[in-house]
Short mmCIF file of C-alpha atoms and ligand atoms in Angstrom, two decimals:
data_model
loop_
_atom_site.label_atom_id
_atom_site.label_comp_id
_atom_site.label_asym_id
_atom_site.label_seq_id
_atom_site.Cartn_x
_atom_site.Cartn_y
_atom_site.Cartn_z
CA UNK M 218 18.42 -29.11 -24.01
CA UNK M 219 17.31 -26.96 -21.07
CA UNK M 220 14.54 -28.51 -18.99
CA UNK M 221 13.36 -26.51 -15.99
CA UNK M 222 12.56 -29.79 -14.19
CA UNK M 223 16.29 -30.47 -13.93
CA UNK M 224 16.94 -27.38 -11.82
CA UNK M 225 13.74 -27.06 -9.77
CA UNK M 226 14.49 -27.90 -6.13
CA UNK M 227 13.68 -31.54 -5.31
CA UNK M 228 11.36 -30.60 -2.44
CA UNK M 229 9.34 -28.38 -4.81
CA UNK M 230 9.09 -31.13 -7.43
CA UNK M 231 7.74 -33.46 -4.73
CA UNK M 232 5.55 -30.92 -2.97
CA UNK M 233 1.76 -30.94 -3.15
CA UNK M 234 0.65 -27.31 -3.67
CA UNK M 235 -2.03 -25.68 -1.51
CA UNK M 236 -5.42 -26.39 -2.96
CA UNK M 237 -7.78 -23.45 -2.46
CA UNK M 238 -11.58 -23.58 -2.47
CA UNK M 239 -11.47 -21.89 -5.90
CA UNK M 240 -9.04 -24.57 -7.17
CA UNK M 241 -11.35 -27.36 -6.08
CA UNK M 242 -14.59 -25.95 -7.48
CA UNK M 243 -14.64 -23.67 -10.52
CA UNK M 244 -18.21 -24.02 -11.83
CA UNK M 245 -21.45 -22.10 -11.30
CA UNK M 246 -23.50 -22.61 -8.15
CA UNK M 247 -26.21 -20.66 -6.33
CA UNK M 248 -24.78 -21.00 -2.85
CA UNK M 249 -21.04 -20.66 -2.20
CA UNK M 250 -20.26 -21.81 1.32
CA UNK M 251 -16.90 -23.43 0.60
CA UNK M 252 -14.33 -20.73 1.48
CA UNK M 253 -15.42 -19.34 4.86
CA UNK M 254 -16.09 -15.93 3.31
CA UNK M 255 -18.71 -13.47 4.58
CA UNK M 256 -21.84 -14.27 2.58
CA UNK M 257 -23.67 -11.21 3.97
CA UNK M 258 -21.48 -8.90 1.90
CA UNK M 259 -18.62 -6.51 2.45
CA UNK M 260 -18.00 -3.28 4.34
CA UNK M 261 -16.19 -1.94 1.28
CA UNK M 262 -18.09 -0.16 -1.49
CA UNK M 263 -17.41 -2.98 -3.96
CA UNK M 264 -19.62 -5.83 -2.80
CA UNK M 265 -17.55 -8.41 -4.72
CA UNK M 266 -14.74 -7.91 -2.19
CA UNK M 267 -16.27 -10.45 0.20
CA UNK M 268 -15.06 -13.20 -2.17
CA UNK M 269 -11.50 -14.43 -2.64
CA UNK M 270 -10.04 -13.33 -5.97
CA UNK M 271 -9.24 -15.54 -8.97
CA UNK M 272 -5.96 -17.24 -7.89
CA UNK M 273 -4.69 -17.35 -11.48
CA UNK M 274 -6.01 -13.95 -12.66
CA UNK M 275 -7.47 -15.36 -15.89
CA UNK M 276 -9.24 -12.17 -17.05
CA UNK M 277 -6.19 -10.05 -16.48
CA UNK M 278 -3.86 -12.46 -18.26
CA UNK M 279 -6.17 -12.62 -21.25
CA UNK M 280 -5.94 -8.83 -21.57
CA UNK M 281 -2.18 -8.69 -20.97
CA UNK M 282 -1.33 -11.50 -23.42
CA UNK M 283 -2.11 -9.67 -26.70
CA UNK M 284 -0.44 -6.46 -25.46
CA UNK M 285 2.75 -8.37 -24.74
CA UNK M 286 2.59 -10.80 -27.68
CA UNK M 287 2.58 -13.92 -25.50
CA UNK M 288 -0.06 -16.48 -24.57
CA UNK M 289 -1.80 -16.36 -21.17
CA UNK M 290 -0.02 -19.54 -20.05
CA UNK M 291 3.32 -17.74 -20.52
CA UNK M 292 2.38 -15.12 -17.90
CA UNK M 293 2.96 -15.17 -14.15
CA UNK M 294 1.60 -12.27 -12.12
CA UNK M 295 3.24 -11.32 -8.85
CA UNK M 296 2.65 -8.93 -5.99
CA UNK M 297 5.10 -6.60 -7.70
CA UNK M 298 7.98 -8.00 -9.73
CA UNK M 299 9.74 -8.21 -6.38
CA UNK M 300 7.57 -11.25 -5.62
CA UNK M 301 8.65 -12.87 -8.91
CA UNK M 302 12.34 -12.29 -8.03
CA UNK M 303 11.86 -14.03 -4.68
CA UNK M 304 9.85 -16.94 -6.11
CA UNK M 305 12.35 -17.55 -8.94
CA UNK M 306 15.18 -17.78 -6.41
CA UNK M 307 13.14 -20.08 -4.17
CA UNK M 308 12.15 -22.25 -7.14
CA UNK M 309 15.66 -23.25 -8.20
CA UNK M 310 18.13 -22.27 -5.47
CA UNK M 311 18.75 -24.59 -2.55
CA UNK M 312 19.27 -22.50 0.62
CA UNK M 313 22.77 -22.80 1.99
CA UNK M 314 24.36 -24.15 -1.19
CA UNK M 315 23.21 -22.51 -4.46
CA UNK M 316 24.19 -19.18 -6.00
CA UNK M 317 22.89 -16.44 -8.27
CA UNK M 318 24.87 -13.99 -10.37
CA UNK M 319 24.22 -10.29 -10.98
CA UNK M 320 26.09 -7.40 -12.61
CA UNK M 321 26.80 -4.43 -10.38
CA UNK M 322 25.67 -1.77 -9.92
CA UNK M 323 22.11 -3.01 -10.25
CA UNK M 324 18.71 -3.22 -8.59
CA UNK M 325 19.03 -4.07 -4.89
CA UNK M 326 16.28 -6.67 -4.51
CA UNK M 327 18.23 -9.52 -6.16
CA UNK M 328 20.71 -9.22 -3.30
CA UNK M 329 18.00 -8.92 -0.63
CA UNK M 330 16.04 -11.92 -1.95
CA UNK M 331 19.23 -13.98 -2.24
CA UNK M 332 20.14 -13.16 1.38
CA UNK M 333 16.64 -13.90 2.61
CA UNK M 334 16.79 -17.31 0.95
CA UNK M 335 20.33 -18.05 2.18
CA UNK M 336 21.61 -18.07 -1.39
CA UNK M 337 25.03 -16.67 -2.30
CA UNK M 338 25.01 -13.66 -4.63
CA UNK M 339 28.05 -13.30 -6.86
CA UNK M 340 28.54 -9.97 -8.53
CA UNK M 341 30.51 -9.04 -11.63
CA UNK M 342 31.20 -5.34 -12.12
CA UNK M 343 29.86 -3.73 -15.27
CA UNK M 344 32.51 -1.82 -17.26
CA UNK M 345 32.79 1.98 -17.33
CA UNK M 346 29.94 2.17 -19.85
CA UNK M 347 27.92 -0.09 -17.54
CA UNK M 348 28.11 -3.02 -19.97
CA UNK M 349 28.77 -6.71 -19.30
CA UNK M 350 32.42 -7.79 -19.38
CA UNK M 351 32.17 -11.23 -20.97
CA UNK M 352 35.73 -12.20 -20.07
CA UNK M 353 34.78 -12.02 -16.36
CA UNK M 354 31.93 -14.51 -16.67
CA UNK M 355 33.82 -17.75 -16.66
CA UNK M 356 35.38 -17.50 -13.21
CA UNK M 357 32.10 -16.51 -11.57
CA UNK M 358 29.74 -19.15 -12.96
CA UNK M 359 29.85 -22.34 -10.86
CA UNK M 360 27.96 -25.63 -11.13
CA UNK M 361 25.71 -24.37 -8.32
CA UNK M 362 24.94 -21.04 -10.04
CA UNK M 363 21.23 -21.37 -10.82
CA UNK M 364 20.15 -17.89 -11.99
CA UNK M 365 21.77 -14.95 -13.77
CA UNK M 366 19.81 -11.73 -13.26
CA UNK M 367 20.23 -9.08 -15.96
CA UNK M 368 18.55 -5.71 -15.57
CA UNK M 369 17.96 -3.92 -18.87
CA UNK M 370 17.44 -0.98 -18.84
CA UNK M 371 19.56 -1.21 -15.74
CA UNK M 372 18.73 0.46 -12.45
CA UNK M 373 20.47 2.73 -11.33
CA UNK M 374 22.51 3.35 -14.49
CA UNK M 375 19.61 3.71 -16.98
CA UNK M 376 21.26 2.01 -19.97
CA UNK M 377 20.20 -1.05 -21.95
CA UNK M 378 22.61 -3.98 -21.72
CA UNK M 379 24.24 -4.96 -24.99
CA UNK M 380 22.08 -7.55 -26.83
CA UNK M 381 25.05 -9.65 -27.99
CA UNK M 382 26.22 -10.18 -24.43
CA UNK M 383 22.70 -11.14 -23.34
CA UNK M 384 22.39 -13.62 -26.25
CA UNK M 385 25.80 -15.04 -25.37
CA UNK M 386 24.67 -15.66 -21.77
CA UNK M 387 21.34 -17.15 -22.89
CA UNK M 388 23.13 -19.54 -25.23
CA UNK M 389 25.87 -20.62 -22.86
CA UNK M 390 24.47 -20.58 -19.33
CA UNK M 391 22.74 -23.78 -18.20
CA UNK M 392 20.49 -22.18 -15.58
CA UNK M 393 17.75 -19.55 -15.71
CA UNK M 394 18.47 -16.17 -17.30
CA UNK M 395 16.14 -13.53 -15.87
CA UNK M 396 15.97 -10.22 -17.75
CA UNK M 397 14.36 -7.55 -15.59
CA UNK M 398 12.70 -5.10 -17.97
CA UNK M 399 10.92 -2.90 -15.43
CA UNK M 400 11.80 0.15 -17.57
CA UNK M 401 11.44 -1.32 -21.08
CA UNK M 402 8.47 0.90 -22.00
CA UNK M 403 10.84 3.90 -22.01
CA UNK M 404 13.42 2.19 -24.26
CA UNK M 405 13.64 2.14 -28.06
CA UNK M 406 14.47 -1.55 -28.15
CA UNK M 407 11.96 -4.43 -28.36
CA UNK M 408 11.41 -6.57 -25.28
CA UNK M 409 13.18 -9.91 -24.90
CA UNK M 410 9.68 -11.43 -24.76
CA UNK M 411 10.04 -11.52 -28.56
CA UNK M 412 12.80 -14.14 -28.08
CA UNK M 413 11.04 -16.45 -25.61
CA UNK M 414 10.52 -19.19 -28.23
CA UNK M 415 14.28 -19.31 -28.90
CA UNK M 416 15.45 -19.60 -25.29
CA UNK M 417 13.73 -22.09 -22.96
CA UNK M 418 15.84 -20.79 -20.04
CA UNK M 419 14.66 -17.17 -20.46
CA UNK M 420 12.40 -15.35 -18.00
CA UNK M 421 11.47 -11.73 -18.74
CA UNK M 422 10.11 -9.56 -15.94
CA UNK M 423 8.09 -6.40 -16.40
CA UNK M 424 5.91 -4.34 -14.09
CA UNK M 425 2.85 -2.10 -13.91
CA UNK M 426 4.74 0.12 -11.43
CA UNK M 427 6.61 2.32 -13.91
CA UNK M 428 5.12 3.34 -17.30
CA UNK M 429 1.61 2.25 -16.30
CA UNK M 430 1.76 4.42 -13.18
CA UNK M 431 0.38 1.72 -10.87
CA UNK M 432 3.18 1.28 -8.30
CA UNK M 433 0.68 1.29 -5.42
CA UNK M 434 -1.25 -1.70 -6.80
CA UNK M 435 1.80 -4.02 -6.68
CA UNK M 436 1.49 -5.87 -9.96
CA UNK M 437 4.51 -7.41 -11.64
CA UNK M 438 4.76 -9.78 -14.59
CA UNK M 439 7.07 -12.64 -15.47
CA UNK M 440 6.99 -14.11 -18.98
CA UNK M 441 8.49 -17.54 -19.68
CA UNK M 442 7.69 -20.99 -21.02
CA UNK M 443 4.43 -22.51 -19.71
CA UNK M 444 6.57 -25.09 -17.86
CA UNK M 445 8.37 -22.39 -15.84
CA UNK M 446 5.12 -20.47 -15.27
CA UNK M 447 3.44 -23.63 -13.93
CA UNK M 448 6.15 -24.04 -11.31
CA UNK M 449 5.84 -20.39 -10.23
CA UNK M 450 2.09 -20.90 -9.88
CA UNK M 451 2.74 -24.03 -7.84
CA UNK M 452 4.77 -22.17 -5.19
CA UNK M 453 3.07 -18.75 -5.08
CA UNK M 454 0.79 -17.77 -2.21
CA UNK M 455 -2.73 -18.80 -3.34
CA UNK M 456 -4.31 -15.33 -3.72
CA UNK M 457 -1.20 -13.24 -4.36
CA UNK M 458 -2.94 -10.66 -6.57
CA UNK M 459 -5.81 -9.07 -4.65
CA UNK M 460 -9.18 -8.30 -6.20
CA UNK M 461 -8.77 -4.49 -6.06
CA UNK M 462 -5.52 -4.80 -8.01
CA UNK M 463 -7.06 -7.16 -10.56
CA UNK M 464 -10.03 -4.82 -11.14
CA UNK M 465 -7.99 -1.62 -11.29
CA UNK M 466 -5.38 -3.16 -13.62
CA UNK M 467 -8.18 -4.26 -15.97
CA UNK M 468 -9.51 -0.70 -15.86
CA UNK M 469 -6.06 0.65 -16.74
CA UNK M 470 -5.63 -1.83 -19.60
CA UNK M 471 -8.98 -0.74 -20.98
CA UNK M 472 -7.44 2.72 -21.29
CA UNK M 473 -4.14 1.49 -22.69
CA UNK M 474 -4.43 3.89 -25.64
CA UNK M 475 -3.28 6.59 -23.19
CA UNK M 476 -0.06 4.75 -22.29
CA UNK M 477 1.90 5.85 -25.37
CA UNK M 478 1.15 9.54 -24.74
CA UNK M 479 2.24 9.33 -21.13
CA UNK M 480 5.47 7.52 -22.01
CA UNK M 481 6.18 10.06 -24.78
CA UNK M 482 5.73 12.93 -22.32
CA UNK M 483 8.10 11.31 -19.82
CA UNK M 484 10.67 10.76 -22.61
CA UNK M 485 10.33 14.40 -23.69
CA UNK M 486 10.99 15.48 -20.14
CA UNK M 487 13.98 13.15 -20.05
CA UNK M 488 15.31 14.87 -23.19
CA UNK M 489 14.76 18.24 -21.50
CA UNK M 490 16.80 17.18 -18.45
CA UNK M 491 19.45 15.49 -20.63
CA UNK M 492 19.85 18.77 -22.53
CA UNK M 493 19.76 21.10 -19.55
CA UNK M 494 21.42 19.32 -16.63
CA UNK M 495 24.88 19.37 -18.28
CA UNK M 496 24.70 23.20 -18.34
CA UNK M 497 24.44 23.33 -14.54
CA UNK M 498 27.88 23.93 -12.96
CA UNK M 499 27.61 21.18 -10.30
CA UNK M 500 26.74 18.54 -12.91
CA UNK M 501 29.79 16.69 -14.22
CA UNK M 502 28.10 14.00 -16.31
CA UNK M 503 24.64 12.84 -17.31
CA UNK M 504 24.67 9.18 -18.28
CA UNK M 505 22.61 8.02 -21.28
CA UNK M 506 19.22 6.64 -20.25
CA UNK M 507 16.60 4.36 -21.76
CA UNK M 508 14.50 4.59 -18.59
CA UNK M 509 12.41 7.11 -16.64
CA UNK M 510 15.36 8.27 -14.57
CA UNK M 511 18.84 9.65 -15.05
CA UNK M 512 22.11 8.81 -13.35
CA UNK M 513 23.92 12.09 -12.85
CA UNK M 514 27.45 12.61 -11.62
CA UNK M 515 27.79 15.78 -9.55
CA UNK M 516 30.66 17.51 -7.81
CA UNK M 517 29.69 16.21 -4.36
CA UNK M 518 26.74 13.82 -4.17
CA UNK M 519 26.37 13.85 -0.38
CA UNK M 520 26.32 17.65 -0.14
CA UNK M 521 24.03 18.11 -3.12
CA UNK M 522 21.68 15.41 -1.87
CA UNK M 523 21.31 17.32 1.44
CA UNK M 524 21.00 20.64 -0.36
CA UNK M 525 18.20 19.35 -2.60
CA UNK M 526 16.45 17.87 0.42
CA UNK M 527 16.60 21.21 2.22
CA UNK M 528 14.81 22.60 -0.84
CA UNK M 529 12.10 19.95 -0.64
CA UNK M 530 13.50 17.78 -3.46
CA UNK M 531 14.27 14.16 -2.66
CA UNK M 532 16.50 12.21 -5.03
CA UNK M 533 18.34 8.91 -4.64
CA UNK M 534 21.96 9.18 -3.57
CA UNK M 535 23.83 6.33 -5.30
CA UNK M 536 27.35 7.42 -4.42
CA UNK M 537 28.13 4.20 -2.52
CA UNK M 538 27.12 1.94 -5.44
CA UNK M 539 29.99 0.40 -7.42
CA UNK M 540 31.01 2.68 -10.30
CA UNK M 541 28.59 5.41 -9.14
CA UNK M 542 30.83 7.60 -6.98
CA UNK M 543 29.25 11.07 -6.62
CA UNK M 544 26.17 10.00 -8.57
CA UNK M 545 22.56 10.87 -7.87
CA UNK M 546 19.65 9.07 -9.47
CA UNK M 547 16.86 11.40 -10.54
CA UNK M 548 13.43 10.15 -11.60
CA UNK M 549 11.88 12.16 -14.43
CA UNK M 550 9.25 14.44 -12.90
CA UNK M 551 6.57 16.66 -14.37
CA UNK M 552 7.60 19.60 -16.52
CA UNK M 553 7.20 21.98 -13.56
CA UNK M 554 9.17 19.70 -11.23
CA UNK M 555 12.01 19.30 -13.73
CA UNK M 556 12.30 23.07 -14.24
CA UNK M 557 12.34 23.60 -10.50
CA UNK M 558 15.06 20.95 -10.13
CA UNK M 559 17.25 22.76 -12.67
CA UNK M 560 16.64 26.15 -10.99
CA UNK M 561 17.45 24.82 -7.52
CA UNK M 562 20.61 23.08 -8.79
CA UNK M 563 21.72 26.25 -10.56
CA UNK M 564 21.37 28.18 -7.31
CA UNK M 565 23.74 25.82 -5.47
CA UNK M 566 26.70 27.73 -4.15
CA UNK M 567 28.36 24.85 -2.21
C1 PLP H 760 14.85 -2.95 -12.05
C2 PLP H 760 13.65 -3.06 -11.17
N1 PLP H 760 13.00 -4.22 -11.10
C3 PLP H 760 11.92 -4.35 -10.32
C4 PLP H 760 11.44 -3.29 -9.57
C5 PLP H 760 10.28 -3.51 -8.67
O1 PLP H 760 9.11 -3.47 -9.36
P1 PLP H 760 7.73 -3.79 -8.67
O2 PLP H 760 7.17 -2.49 -8.22
O3 PLP H 760 6.94 -4.45 -9.75
O4 PLP H 760 7.99 -4.73 -7.51
C6 PLP H 760 12.10 -2.07 -9.62
C7 PLP H 760 11.62 -0.94 -8.81
O5 PLP H 760 12.18 0.10 -8.67
C8 PLP H 760 13.24 -1.95 -10.44
O6 PLP H 760 13.92 -0.80 -10.52
#
């Protein structure tokens, strides 16, 4: 039976976490002079900003929990999901000896965080449909492999990873399986959060940066067993989610009835581009997408990247990524932006 305690680094098990003023006193009082704040007030418009924020974001988690179908103690909030990636690696991977596994091409931060923590990153190539090749797993999983990162829908390819392969990994791998669902709101498939009770080694990551339109606030989520969440809370910086972010995210959640409409509009625009890009002569292939971007193979990615830039359109050139030769990654824009993109591409005379 998986027990997170068995893979948490020994120094973290033994470590005493930082105890903040807000950890040590949580009750009501008339004079707060315990945190060296400025009791005269704040130079910002919101006078509450002179106080440190709730280190565990209770109000926010209570609002997120019913939306995601989990309990508040199954939620970790990070300064972007990038913070959760880094903390998960630090939690279980010993620098200089442990490893993580990813499937390429995929999101670049797993590699960066592994490097930063002196952890080896092993990569298995996805197949030509950007799916997991199960027969390649065995040779790449070692006793010191602590985390497998799966990105679904995958960045930069846009597709969902096959559920059977994910289940197979969850059932057979002894370490943590992290499913990064940054783009899940644009997919037709339910989140893996619905399977948390079945898999004690599962961590699902989502973010407010994509469908919610809050990339600037830096708010990412990790969902897992309360035991895993407790360890993430133990090692996180004390006030990792600032007060402005907590307040603005609550404001956004209070308007969550608008989320579906926005996602539907982005999906409609995706359908528009999926239907119209293949008619453009320089476009060779548009890969299927369950995200808010498209991976598009063109005749010459480097030239077309420069050409688009000279027309004021910046896309992501992914041609050097494994399996993505001559591919550009295009985020879904507004209706006007998408029409302009098609017009500019059609005018390319290379
Ligand atoms: C797959 C994936 N995960 C995570 C992130 C980062 O999300 P956040 O803004 O929450 O750090 C991105 C951002 O592009 C992403 O593509």
